[in-house]
Amino acid sequence: MKARMLATHVALPVFAIAAASAPAHAADFDWMKFKGKTVTFLANNNPVAQALLTYKADFEKLTGMTLKVDAYQEQQMRQRLVTVMNANSDEVDVFMTLPSREGEQFAAAGWYGDLTTMARNEVAKDYDPNGLSQALLKAATFNGKLTSMPMNIEGPIFYYRTDIFKKCGLEAPKTIKDVEAAAEKIKTCDGAVTPFVSRGLKPAIAYTFSNMLHNIGGTYIASGKSNLCSAKGKEALDTYSRLMRDFGPPGVVNYSFQQISALYRSGRAAMAFESSNELRTVMEGGARLKDTGLLPFPAGEAGQVPTTIGWGMAVSSHSKQPEAAWYFVQWATSPEVQKKMALQGIAPPRPSVAKDPEYRKWIDEEPVRKEWQAALDVLATKGSSEVGYPIVANPESREFIGQAVQDLILKQKPVEQACADADKALDALIARK
Amino acid sequence: MSDTAATLTQDRQKLEMAALSAPAVVFTVAMIAFPVVYTIWLGFQTFSSTGKQSFAGLANYSKLISDVEFWHGLWITIALFVLSLALQLVFGVWLALVLFHAKRLPGIVRSLFISPFMMPPVVAGMMWLVILDPSLGAANYILQSFGLPPSDWLASPTWVIPTVALIDSWQWTPYVALIVLGGLQSLPPSVYEAAQIDGASPFKTFHRITLPLLLPTIVTAAILRSVDLLRFFDIIYITTQGGPGNASNTLNIYGFRVGFEFFNIGYASALMLTLTAIVFGAVLAFNRLRGAVAW
């Protein structure tokens, strides 16, 4: 099965069609239409929501509505959502969602409200729905229904220390083989730093591993069966785990974004493959501002197929006030708010915001921000939203990918056995209805 | 007053008492019984990946028997339970003896000794996660300062369970010590006076008098800790999420993931009811033991 590509040239102009009749309704649009109502927002307490909620008072002033925020860490947010949705409760009006992870599952369960009509008929004049990334809108469209509006664009990118590379006589890597060669050289050239670090925590591995698999030319599914034991699949498993085992920090199997950012920011890692969202965290304190280079992950035999995803805002299908909820979604994904969020380091899912002079000025202030934006541009044009298996049980599939990688990092199984065990479990998942 | 009139008055009083206590009884039953009955009912349901629900009979329980992850989780749960309980009882009794005999210990030092169990487990987990980080943590720095080799701690499949047991024991040993200290303070002084007159050594006094008399208190502490240890969740969830691999995947962690990450609420309910039965079994066994050692 082909990766769910995000590239704009292959994306259907789903939303452009839907938005064609929008201006006819824009004149009647009144932000105060639902004055006095209270909208409940179930938020993931990540940098995206934190940046958005800085402007909570602006929304309440603009609409006369009250925004009740229910914020949790990512996993706890999903736990709360599952409880609320299984109980058919209307407690949550709007929730944050990752279409690449749970989109198929939530859409099949009927948890997403259909935004197609509201996004066509209930839009403010300056909302510019056509300005949102058509590719991300396509990734959030299931069975012809638009299920969420994009809040940001993100994906794993390659952070490297320019000073260490210079000291060790290395060039910026162009291929995965270059990364491994650089790690080998850094190991002897500067023994004080960890040459390479990426995600090793089991459920988190798929986010970065998928990029390597796709760059190498592998696929998760072929002819309806799990494909990790294909030559490319085994190569990806072997390369990723070898980089982590031979050049990663001790205890890398417990590493997710917090540990990776902390290690790189403290100057103890030469290369890190981690989310573009972590730029702000990595640059905190300014120690890495002048000695960091950023790139999309170097190419494999299939070139560069970066992982590109985005958080979205969805309206609950159980909400008793979907229109009022939509007003909040619309405000949160409007050009004005997304520009403000972009100035806080949240990559905008709107090309127009990315080109905005004020944003460009912010980008131009630091070379590292320029490289960050350049990497994001590659993510936006070449990316794949396939993180884990493109099946309803996607979250569970990530467990088995992670298990195979951890088995190899910890040398508990040879690659043939690790991939065969994973394929067996994943075939059962694929077959499950 | 005739017998009939007295009986009528008593009946009326009983009715009044029943009527007055009914709201509290209904509320309590609803709060306890409803979730239990609902979970039992969920255990007989199956949920597809999309949340579609259907009656499954005993399918979830038969799946459990053939589920390798269940047996692995049970083994991890029992290993963690035995190791942690042993550490907490041994060091809890020792700490209680120290606190009991150190009469001059300032109040603030006593408070510091018992403070870990007042810390929320999430905070304790985060704190130890930082301390035990193999690259940046203080634990390896200290080991290496003494010329000892560094450890992977929570990242090692071999050491993760002992490490988690140590973290939990760091937090809950003072709690056991407090219970045992209460027991020590209630022991009859006359027995010790008699032992002193007979010339018993401190070790013999402890072995022959203190320990046997303290056993009911120690068993009570064991019951209280057992319930928590068999349901072990928070520190593992914060520090390892069941990893590396499945090395710390206790039944509780496994059930949580099945229910809230993979949305199979029916099977998760069956897992949790099985765990509840194990907890009840352990409590009953300890209760019998307490009866046997009572004096």
XYZ file of C-alpha atoms in Angstrom:
728
model
C 0.000 0.000 0.000
C 1.293 3.455 -0.900
C 2.059 5.898 1.817
C -0.652 8.482 2.375
C 1.225 11.245 0.567
C 0.882 14.829 1.629
C 2.526 16.420 -1.367
C 0.326 19.217 -2.661
C 0.687 18.121 -6.250
C -0.962 14.791 -5.542
C -3.539 16.040 -3.080
C -7.063 16.367 -4.308
C -8.359 19.911 -3.993
C -11.041 18.649 -1.644
C -11.388 21.811 0.276
C -10.998 24.134 -2.668
C -14.198 22.638 -4.068
C -15.984 22.927 -0.755
C -14.863 26.489 -0.279
C -15.945 27.706 -3.692
C -19.328 28.865 -2.459
C -18.074 30.270 0.839
C -18.010 33.988 -0.051
C -21.777 33.955 -0.619
C -22.263 33.366 3.107
C -19.344 35.350 4.440
C -21.205 38.664 4.397
C -23.852 37.357 6.821
C -21.286 35.947 9.167
C -21.549 37.246 12.724
C -18.949 36.252 15.309
C -21.446 37.183 18.052
C -24.053 34.691 16.825
C -23.526 32.366 19.780
C -22.911 35.003 22.441
C -23.412 33.630 25.951
C -22.725 29.992 25.043
C -19.919 27.936 26.561
C -17.718 25.764 24.381
C -15.627 23.008 25.982
C -12.248 22.326 24.409
C -10.358 19.106 25.194
C -6.742 20.091 24.581
C -3.437 18.284 24.438
C -1.135 20.329 26.626
C 1.575 20.545 23.947
C 3.283 23.647 22.503
C 0.588 23.969 19.805
C -2.291 24.233 22.294
C -0.220 26.322 24.689
C 0.472 28.876 21.949
C -3.188 28.901 20.891
C -4.551 29.330 24.390
C -2.388 32.404 24.932
C -5.148 34.153 22.939
C -8.135 32.567 24.712
C -9.335 35.977 25.948
C -9.326 37.307 22.363
C -11.750 34.553 21.336
C -14.073 35.249 24.244
C -14.034 38.975 23.493
C -14.655 38.440 19.776
C -17.551 35.994 20.186
C -19.021 36.688 23.619
C -18.719 32.956 24.248
C -16.945 31.322 27.156
C -14.178 28.874 26.343
C -13.818 26.120 28.903
C -10.459 24.402 28.490
C -9.881 20.829 29.627
C -6.127 20.304 29.090
C -4.162 17.098 29.633
C -0.955 15.510 28.428
C -1.417 13.702 25.119
C -2.111 10.211 26.426
C -4.376 11.401 29.212
C -6.273 13.559 26.725
C -7.013 10.482 24.588
C -7.993 8.536 27.688
C -10.498 11.232 28.595
C -11.764 11.399 25.026
C -12.312 7.630 24.833
C -14.302 7.723 28.077
C -16.426 10.669 26.959
C -17.090 9.340 23.459
C -17.864 5.783 24.583
C -20.431 7.264 26.953
C -21.959 9.281 24.059
C -21.462 12.316 26.268
C -21.730 15.905 25.079
C -19.182 17.092 27.673
C -16.622 17.848 24.983
C -17.449 20.111 22.041
C -14.039 20.434 20.403
C -10.993 18.176 20.725
C -7.489 18.001 19.329
C -6.691 15.073 17.099
C -3.855 13.589 15.073
C -5.457 12.347 11.843
C -2.316 10.366 10.991
C -2.676 8.333 14.199
C -6.304 7.994 15.105
C -8.069 9.455 12.056
C -9.171 6.144 10.532
C -10.231 4.817 13.927
C -12.174 7.851 15.151
C -13.811 8.330 11.740
C -14.919 4.676 11.645
C -16.234 4.986 15.207
C -18.222 8.083 14.179
C -16.601 10.352 16.756
C -15.815 13.218 14.381
C -18.496 15.750 13.535
C -18.716 16.418 9.804
C -17.236 19.859 9.150
C -17.772 19.845 5.389
C -20.991 21.849 5.358
C -20.069 24.270 8.132
C -16.698 24.924 6.549
C -18.564 25.851 3.372
C -21.491 27.828 4.772
C -20.384 29.305 8.085
C -17.137 31.102 7.420
C -15.968 34.624 8.149
C -14.823 36.793 5.277
C -11.169 36.642 6.223
C -11.066 32.928 7.133
C -9.637 31.929 3.748
C -10.184 28.161 3.970
C -8.395 27.774 0.635
C -5.280 29.099 2.295
C -5.011 26.080 4.579
C -2.736 23.255 3.465
C -4.843 21.250 1.019
C -2.660 18.232 1.756
C -3.386 18.347 5.476
C -7.093 18.842 4.773
C -6.976 15.787 2.547
C -5.274 13.822 5.341
C -8.189 14.820 7.608
C -10.859 13.785 5.095
C -12.332 10.324 5.562
C -15.041 8.918 3.275
C -15.532 12.375 1.801
C -16.130 14.003 5.194
C -13.859 16.738 6.471
C -13.198 15.791 10.093
C -10.741 18.375 11.432
C -9.024 21.648 10.583
C -5.207 21.771 10.669
C -3.531 23.667 13.502
C 0.107 23.217 12.503
C 2.479 21.289 10.311
C 5.231 19.182 11.827
C 7.457 16.191 11.365
C 10.767 14.762 12.496
C 13.816 16.694 11.263
C 17.548 16.224 11.588
C 19.362 18.456 14.114
C 23.163 18.416 13.955
C 26.009 20.264 15.640
C 27.874 22.301 13.040
C 30.829 22.928 15.402
C 31.362 19.194 16.063
C 31.001 18.391 12.378
C 33.607 21.063 11.568
C 35.975 19.809 14.283
C 35.701 16.252 12.958
C 36.068 17.331 9.317
C 32.539 16.299 8.361
C 30.096 17.726 5.861
C 26.351 17.915 6.474
C 25.040 14.396 5.680
C 23.182 13.923 2.424
C 22.290 10.257 2.817
C 21.499 7.811 5.612
C 24.878 6.173 4.974
C 26.500 9.591 5.566
C 24.709 9.779 8.936
C 26.127 6.429 9.986
C 29.609 7.342 8.722
C 29.437 10.661 10.610
C 28.353 8.870 13.789
C 31.302 6.491 13.457
C 33.752 9.363 13.006
C 32.295 11.447 15.863
C 32.603 8.444 18.176
C 36.383 8.542 17.789
C 36.775 12.278 17.217
C 34.758 13.505 20.241
C 34.179 10.787 22.824
C 32.354 13.175 25.167
C 29.225 13.429 23.028
C 26.574 10.939 21.968
C 26.930 10.695 18.183
C 23.249 10.094 17.352
C 19.947 10.061 19.206
C 16.365 9.475 18.186
C 13.222 7.914 19.627
C 13.677 4.556 21.351
C 10.592 4.439 23.586
C 8.387 1.694 22.162
C 5.173 3.588 21.307
C 7.153 6.646 20.104
C 9.447 4.862 17.630
C 7.052 4.768 14.654
C 7.153 8.570 14.356
C 10.841 8.638 13.410
C 11.225 5.085 12.096
C 8.545 5.645 9.413
C 10.690 8.373 7.853
C 13.668 6.018 7.617
C 11.543 3.178 6.231
C 10.084 5.405 3.515
C 13.471 6.972 2.654
C 14.944 3.489 2.221
C 12.017 2.563 -0.026
C 10.136 0.248 2.307
C 6.406 0.041 2.852
C 4.403 -1.135 5.825
C 1.918 -3.179 3.801
C 2.272 -5.074 0.522
C -0.548 -7.120 -1.009
C -2.588 -6.745 2.158
C 0.147 -8.235 4.370
C 2.635 -6.713 6.763
C 5.889 -6.055 4.939
C 8.521 -5.540 7.643
C 10.348 -8.706 6.607
C 10.867 -7.451 3.061
C 14.494 -6.633 2.193
C 13.815 -2.891 2.574
C 11.887 -3.406 5.797
C 14.720 -5.407 7.333
C 17.253 -2.830 6.124
C 15.261 -0.038 7.793
C 14.893 -1.990 11.058
C 18.552 -2.901 11.058
C 19.827 0.592 10.212
C 17.594 2.412 12.713
C 18.392 0.036 15.564
C 22.116 -0.054 14.722
C 22.322 3.742 14.810
C 20.603 3.756 18.190
C 22.501 0.814 19.669
C 26.005 1.658 18.458
C 25.847 5.446 18.543
C 22.934 6.302 20.851
C 22.998 7.187 24.550
C 22.757 4.516 27.257
C 19.121 3.804 28.025
C 17.963 4.973 24.583
C 15.025 2.526 24.739
C 13.341 4.963 27.150
C 13.993 8.022 24.986
C 11.175 10.135 23.621
C 11.089 13.814 22.752
C 11.752 15.079 26.302
C 14.974 13.117 26.758
C 16.193 13.773 23.201
C 15.663 17.527 23.473
C 17.304 17.641 26.905
C 20.341 15.676 25.693
C 20.810 17.763 22.549
C 20.165 21.086 24.285
C 22.754 20.258 26.950
C 25.369 19.809 24.208
C 25.760 16.079 24.775
C 24.508 14.865 21.386
C 26.000 15.588 17.967
C 22.972 14.528 15.894
C 19.327 14.267 16.880
C 16.390 13.120 14.799
C 13.388 14.685 16.488
C 10.213 16.674 15.878
C 10.300 20.105 14.250
C 8.072 21.178 17.157
C 11.003 20.751 19.526
C 12.914 23.691 18.017
C 11.734 26.051 20.754
C 12.685 23.594 23.522
C 16.041 22.772 21.973
C 16.895 26.457 21.605
C 15.858 27.390 25.156
C 18.716 29.175 26.879
C 20.323 29.960 23.512
C 23.234 27.510 23.874
C 22.400 25.696 20.609
C 21.304 28.761 18.627
C 24.585 29.308 16.790
C 25.939 25.770 16.464
C 22.913 23.860 15.140
C 22.127 22.951 11.563
C 18.722 21.619 10.510
C 17.766 19.382 7.609
C 15.015 17.007 6.562
C 16.244 13.485 7.339
C 18.925 12.552 4.775
C 17.918 10.514 1.760
C 17.856 6.754 1.371
C 17.579 4.713 -1.791
C 14.079 6.099 -2.363
C 15.162 9.699 -1.784
C 13.546 11.872 0.856
C 10.047 10.958 1.998
C 9.755 12.906 5.244
C 7.044 12.194 7.752
C 4.643 15.125 7.803
C 1.688 15.397 10.104
C -0.291 18.078 11.859
C -2.573 18.420 14.829
C -6.158 19.150 13.921
C -9.219 20.522 15.686
C -12.322 18.383 15.482
C -15.890 18.917 16.611
C -17.327 16.026 18.620
C -20.188 14.182 16.936
C -21.919 14.206 20.348
C -21.692 17.979 20.777
C -25.090 19.582 21.235
C -23.797 22.854 19.802
C -21.661 21.919 16.802
C -22.101 25.327 15.184
C -20.822 27.225 18.212
C -17.999 24.684 18.418
C -17.217 25.305 14.771
C -16.868 29.041 15.517
C -14.086 28.206 17.956
C -12.415 25.856 15.459
C -12.648 28.522 12.807
C -11.178 31.220 15.030
C -8.329 28.916 16.145
C -7.396 28.034 12.563
C -7.859 31.524 11.134
C -4.945 33.282 9.387
C -4.740 35.888 12.147
C -4.410 33.390 15.006
C -2.114 31.071 13.048
C 0.193 34.001 12.319
C 0.374 34.803 16.038
C 1.105 31.136 16.780
C 3.755 31.035 14.067
C 5.605 33.873 15.799
C 5.787 31.568 18.826
C 7.463 28.851 16.742
C 4.398 26.833 15.714
C 4.893 26.005 12.041
C 1.840 27.343 10.192
C -0.275 25.031 8.024
C -1.001 28.043 5.784
C 1.508 28.893 3.042
C 0.241 32.518 3.174
C 1.309 32.808 6.833
C 4.669 31.241 6.044
C 5.168 34.031 3.498
C 3.891 36.823 5.741
C 6.489 39.658 6.049
C 6.310 39.747 9.851
C 6.809 35.977 10.036
C 9.610 36.134 7.469
C 11.293 38.833 9.556
C 11.115 36.506 12.612
C 12.512 33.666 10.515
C 15.344 35.812 9.155
C 16.455 36.849 12.661
C 18.351 33.562 13.134
C 19.978 31.270 10.531
C 18.669 28.235 12.402
C 15.083 29.444 11.939
C 15.724 29.775 8.194
C 16.933 26.194 8.047
C 13.936 25.112 10.137
C 11.528 26.760 7.676
C 13.431 25.307 4.697
C 13.134 21.824 6.230
C 9.423 22.391 6.837
C 8.987 23.442 3.211
C 10.420 20.068 2.156
C 8.102 18.324 4.635
C 5.129 20.191 3.170
C 5.922 19.270 -0.405
C 7.392 15.765 -0.148
C 5.879 14.421 3.067
C 3.971 11.283 3.893
C 1.473 11.196 6.748
C 1.915 7.429 7.174
C 3.155 6.910 10.717
C 2.640 3.253 11.493
C 0.216 1.065 9.588
C -2.552 2.790 7.601
C -5.246 0.734 9.314
C -7.961 1.402 11.879
C -5.777 -0.126 14.608
C -2.923 2.269 13.818
C -2.033 3.026 17.478
C -1.676 -0.699 18.200
C 0.436 -1.213 15.078
C 2.964 1.269 16.472
C 3.483 -1.032 19.462
C 4.667 -3.888 17.259
C 6.938 -1.661 15.175
C 8.433 -0.342 18.418
C 8.801 -3.843 19.831
C 10.749 -5.025 16.760
C 13.106 -2.032 16.948
C 13.622 -2.441 20.714
C 14.306 -6.170 20.302
C 17.120 -5.228 17.929
C 18.491 -2.365 20.036
C 18.616 -4.651 23.062
C 19.987 -7.523 20.952
C 17.190 -9.771 22.117
C 16.448 -11.139 18.650
C 18.123 -11.256 15.241
C 16.494 -9.065 12.594
C 14.817 -12.038 10.839
C 13.059 -13.096 14.032
C 12.180 -9.560 15.144
C 10.539 -8.711 11.825
C 8.829 -12.119 11.545
C 7.314 -11.787 15.030
C 6.166 -8.254 14.218
C 4.712 -9.277 10.849
C 2.752 -12.112 12.479
C 1.187 -9.772 15.036
C 0.612 -7.042 12.462
C -1.054 -9.419 9.981
C -3.557 -10.254 12.721
C -4.159 -6.535 13.244
C -4.622 -5.902 9.534
C -7.148 -8.756 9.366
C -9.047 -7.512 12.410
C -12.325 -5.715 11.685
C -46.832 -0.120 77.985
C -48.143 -3.436 76.633
C -45.880 -5.814 74.714
C -47.773 -5.141 71.481
C -47.379 -1.374 71.863
C -43.665 -1.758 72.637
C -43.169 -3.937 69.549
C -45.011 -1.380 67.388
C -42.803 1.421 68.741
C -39.683 -0.619 68.051
C -40.880 -1.387 64.518
C -41.576 2.288 63.896
C -38.123 3.213 65.173
C -36.550 0.632 62.891
C -38.521 1.998 59.948
C -37.472 5.541 60.775
C -33.848 4.515 61.061
C -34.060 2.684 57.746
C -35.698 5.675 56.071
C -33.093 8.076 57.453
C -30.125 5.944 56.442
C -31.592 4.940 53.063
C -30.167 7.880 51.064
C -26.643 7.196 52.335
C -26.995 3.462 51.671
C -28.389 4.039 48.171
C -25.589 6.515 47.408
C -22.882 4.163 48.695
C -24.285 1.150 46.852
C -24.593 3.195 43.669
C -21.022 4.466 43.948
C -19.551 1.041 44.637
C -21.907 -1.401 42.994
C -22.586 0.412 39.750
C -18.964 0.619 38.520
C -18.342 -2.995 39.540
C -21.488 -4.313 37.847
C -20.800 -2.161 34.782
C -17.239 -3.511 34.540
C -18.507 -7.092 34.883
C -20.972 -6.398 32.088
C -18.227 -4.845 29.936
C -16.132 -7.982 30.468
C -18.763 -9.915 28.508
C -18.695 -7.475 25.609
C -16.370 -7.191 22.672
C -15.434 -3.917 21.017
C -14.148 -3.692 17.470
C -11.330 -1.271 16.640
C -14.003 1.236 15.673
C -15.781 0.927 19.020
C -18.662 -1.268 17.802
C -19.902 -3.371 20.685
C -21.375 -6.870 20.789
C -22.001 -9.615 23.362
C -19.027 -11.969 23.604
C -19.983 -14.308 26.414
C -16.832 -15.715 28.005
C -14.666 -15.036 24.940
C -12.627 -12.356 26.730
C -11.824 -14.776 29.544
C -10.885 -17.643 27.233
C -8.684 -15.213 25.259
C -7.003 -14.334 28.522
C -5.903 -17.928 29.087
C -4.116 -18.096 25.744
C -2.748 -14.537 25.874
C 1.036 -14.632 26.341
C 1.027 -10.963 27.367
C -1.429 -11.698 30.197
C 0.778 -14.419 31.687
C 3.855 -12.261 31.250
C 2.035 -9.355 32.949
C 0.969 -11.639 35.800
C 4.548 -12.820 36.297
C 5.871 -9.222 36.300
C 3.124 -8.190 38.746
C 3.969 -11.013 41.148
C 7.745 -10.451 40.884
C 7.329 -6.744 41.605
C 4.911 -7.484 44.445
C 7.201 -9.984 46.194
C 10.367 -7.912 45.793
C 8.807 -4.597 46.837
C 6.867 -6.053 49.765
C 9.949 -7.822 51.113
C 12.058 -4.647 50.881
C 9.370 -2.491 52.468
C 8.672 -4.844 55.357
C 12.338 -5.421 56.210
C 13.366 -1.765 55.968
C 10.050 -0.550 57.397
C 10.581 -2.570 60.598
C 14.207 -1.398 60.763
C 13.216 2.266 60.324
C 10.471 1.905 62.944
C 13.002 0.486 65.444
C 15.384 3.371 64.713
C 12.640 5.941 65.220
C 11.378 4.153 68.361
C 14.753 4.017 70.079
C 16.087 7.394 68.912
C 14.067 9.311 71.473
C 16.146 12.432 71.054
C 15.687 12.652 67.287
C 14.337 16.149 66.493
C 10.808 16.309 65.102
C 11.994 17.720 61.789
C 14.314 14.726 61.230
C 11.465 12.328 62.008
C 9.267 14.209 59.539
C 11.987 14.012 56.885
C 12.268 10.251 57.399
C 8.596 9.730 56.710
C 8.142 12.450 54.059
C 8.574 10.360 50.835
C 5.159 8.715 51.061
C 3.500 12.121 51.224
C 4.899 12.915 47.779
C 2.526 12.268 44.846
C 3.738 9.137 42.978
C 3.844 11.092 39.715
C 6.291 13.571 41.251
C 8.343 10.720 42.717
C 8.377 8.989 39.309
C 9.497 12.121 37.480
C 12.172 12.805 40.076
C 13.630 9.296 39.856
C 13.394 9.326 36.066
C 15.761 12.306 36.060
C 18.062 10.874 38.759
C 18.320 7.497 37.010
C 18.783 8.818 33.466
C 21.828 6.861 32.283
C 23.334 9.873 30.478
C 22.310 12.927 32.485
C 21.231 11.515 35.859
C 22.941 11.846 39.219
C 22.850 8.097 40.006
C 25.437 7.116 37.394
C 27.518 10.189 38.218
C 27.730 9.016 41.842
C 28.507 5.416 40.824
C 31.272 6.583 38.505
C 32.677 8.934 41.171
C 33.359 5.827 43.258
C 34.902 4.014 40.309
C 31.840 1.803 39.794
C 30.433 1.023 36.346
C 27.319 2.978 35.252
C 23.963 1.199 35.002
C 21.124 1.474 32.504
C 18.658 1.330 35.429
C 15.143 1.683 33.984
C 16.384 1.057 30.435
C 17.716 -2.412 31.173
C 15.295 -5.357 30.798
C 17.212 -7.104 33.596
C 17.307 -4.240 36.078
C 14.045 -2.458 35.433
C 11.976 -4.466 37.955
C 14.518 -4.196 40.816
C 14.855 -0.471 40.034
C 11.094 0.117 40.097
C 10.888 -1.913 43.333
C 13.591 0.313 44.834
C 11.741 3.499 43.832
C 8.499 2.221 45.334
C 10.294 1.072 48.464
C 11.971 4.476 48.814
C 8.511 6.012 48.785
C 6.508 3.537 50.884
C 8.954 2.129 53.447
C 8.303 5.122 55.754
C 4.581 4.362 55.595
C 5.232 0.779 56.751
C 7.576 2.198 59.419
C 4.817 4.470 60.737
C 2.403 1.542 61.113
C 5.064 -0.612 62.807
C 6.061 2.305 65.052
C 2.457 2.469 66.261
C 2.642 -1.255 67.016
C 5.936 -0.863 68.890
C 4.544 1.915 71.054
C 1.614 -0.276 72.087
C 3.719 -3.288 73.201
C 3.438 -4.030 76.961
C 6.581 -2.772 78.824
C 6.225 -5.538 81.443
C 7.393 -8.178 78.937
C 10.586 -6.224 78.287
C 11.168 -5.703 82.023
C 10.884 -9.469 82.542
C 13.310 -10.119 79.667
C 15.764 -7.614 81.149
C 15.594 -9.331 84.541
C 16.203 -12.682 82.827
C 19.307 -11.163 81.136
C 18.098 -11.511 77.521
C 20.416 -9.929 74.931
C 19.034 -7.155 72.657
C 19.009 -9.590 69.688
C 17.156 -12.250 71.648
C 14.704 -9.637 72.924
C 14.008 -8.565 69.359
C 13.866 -12.094 67.972
C 11.844 -13.717 70.763
C 9.660 -10.844 71.982
C 9.442 -7.819 69.706
C 9.062 -9.633 66.386
C 6.385 -12.159 67.483
C 4.404 -9.411 69.218
C 4.720 -7.150 66.189
C 3.622 -9.779 63.675
C -0.079 -8.787 63.617
C 0.961 -5.174 62.941
C 3.426 -6.243 60.235
C 0.751 -8.373 58.568
C -1.624 -5.385 58.638
C 1.038 -3.274 56.923
C 1.568 -6.104 54.416
C -2.161 -6.173 53.615
C -2.265 -2.421 53.033
C 0.828 -2.484 50.804
C -0.280 -5.617 48.939
C -3.395 -3.949 47.628
C -1.305 -1.100 46.216
C 1.526 -3.287 44.936
C -0.713 -5.645 43.005
C -2.348 -2.636 41.360
C 1.036 -1.013 40.685
C 0.621 1.616 37.976
C 1.694 5.229 38.442
C 5.466 4.986 38.848
C 5.778 2.463 35.998
C 3.590 4.548 33.740
C 5.708 7.630 34.402
C 9.108 5.975 34.178
C 8.940 3.137 31.617
C 5.386 2.782 30.262
C 5.874 -0.968 30.586
C 9.250 -1.083 28.822
C 11.914 -1.632 27.784
C 10.127 -4.071 25.514
C 7.575 -5.596 27.872
C 9.968 -5.947 30.801
C 7.851 -3.904 33.236
C 4.435 -4.478 31.668
C 2.394 -5.307 34.787
C -1.203 -6.480 34.478
C -2.463 -3.031 35.392
C -0.326 -1.306 32.738
C -1.316 -3.932 30.171
C -5.013 -3.519 30.977
C -4.742 0.262 30.730
C -3.100 0.081 27.324
C -5.601 -2.451 25.995
C -8.480 -0.255 27.167
C -7.334 3.286 26.575
C -4.744 3.015 23.819
C -6.206 0.165 21.782
C -9.835 0.858 22.774
C -10.655 -2.781 23.562
C -12.666 -1.944 26.679
C -14.226 -5.436 26.928
C -10.938 -7.306 27.134
C -9.461 -4.619 29.387
C -12.404 -5.103 31.771
C -11.814 -8.869 31.833
C -8.136 -8.243 32.616
C -8.956 -5.796 35.390
C -11.565 -8.071 36.967
C -9.007 -10.881 37.003
C -6.542 -8.541 38.693
C -9.238 -7.541 41.210
C -9.805 -11.219 41.997
C -6.061 -11.657 42.578
C -6.014 -8.625 44.917
C -8.995 -10.024 46.860
C -7.296 -13.411 47.056
C -4.124 -11.862 48.451
C -6.061 -9.818 51.024
C -7.988 -12.905 52.154
C -4.770 -14.914 52.482
C -3.119 -12.171 54.552
C -6.256 -11.834 56.686
C -6.057 -15.523 57.544
C -2.387 -15.083 58.352
C -3.240 -12.147 60.608
C -5.731 -14.357 62.443
C -3.058 -17.019 62.895
C -0.466 -14.630 64.355
C -2.863 -12.631 66.581
C -2.090 -12.605 70.311
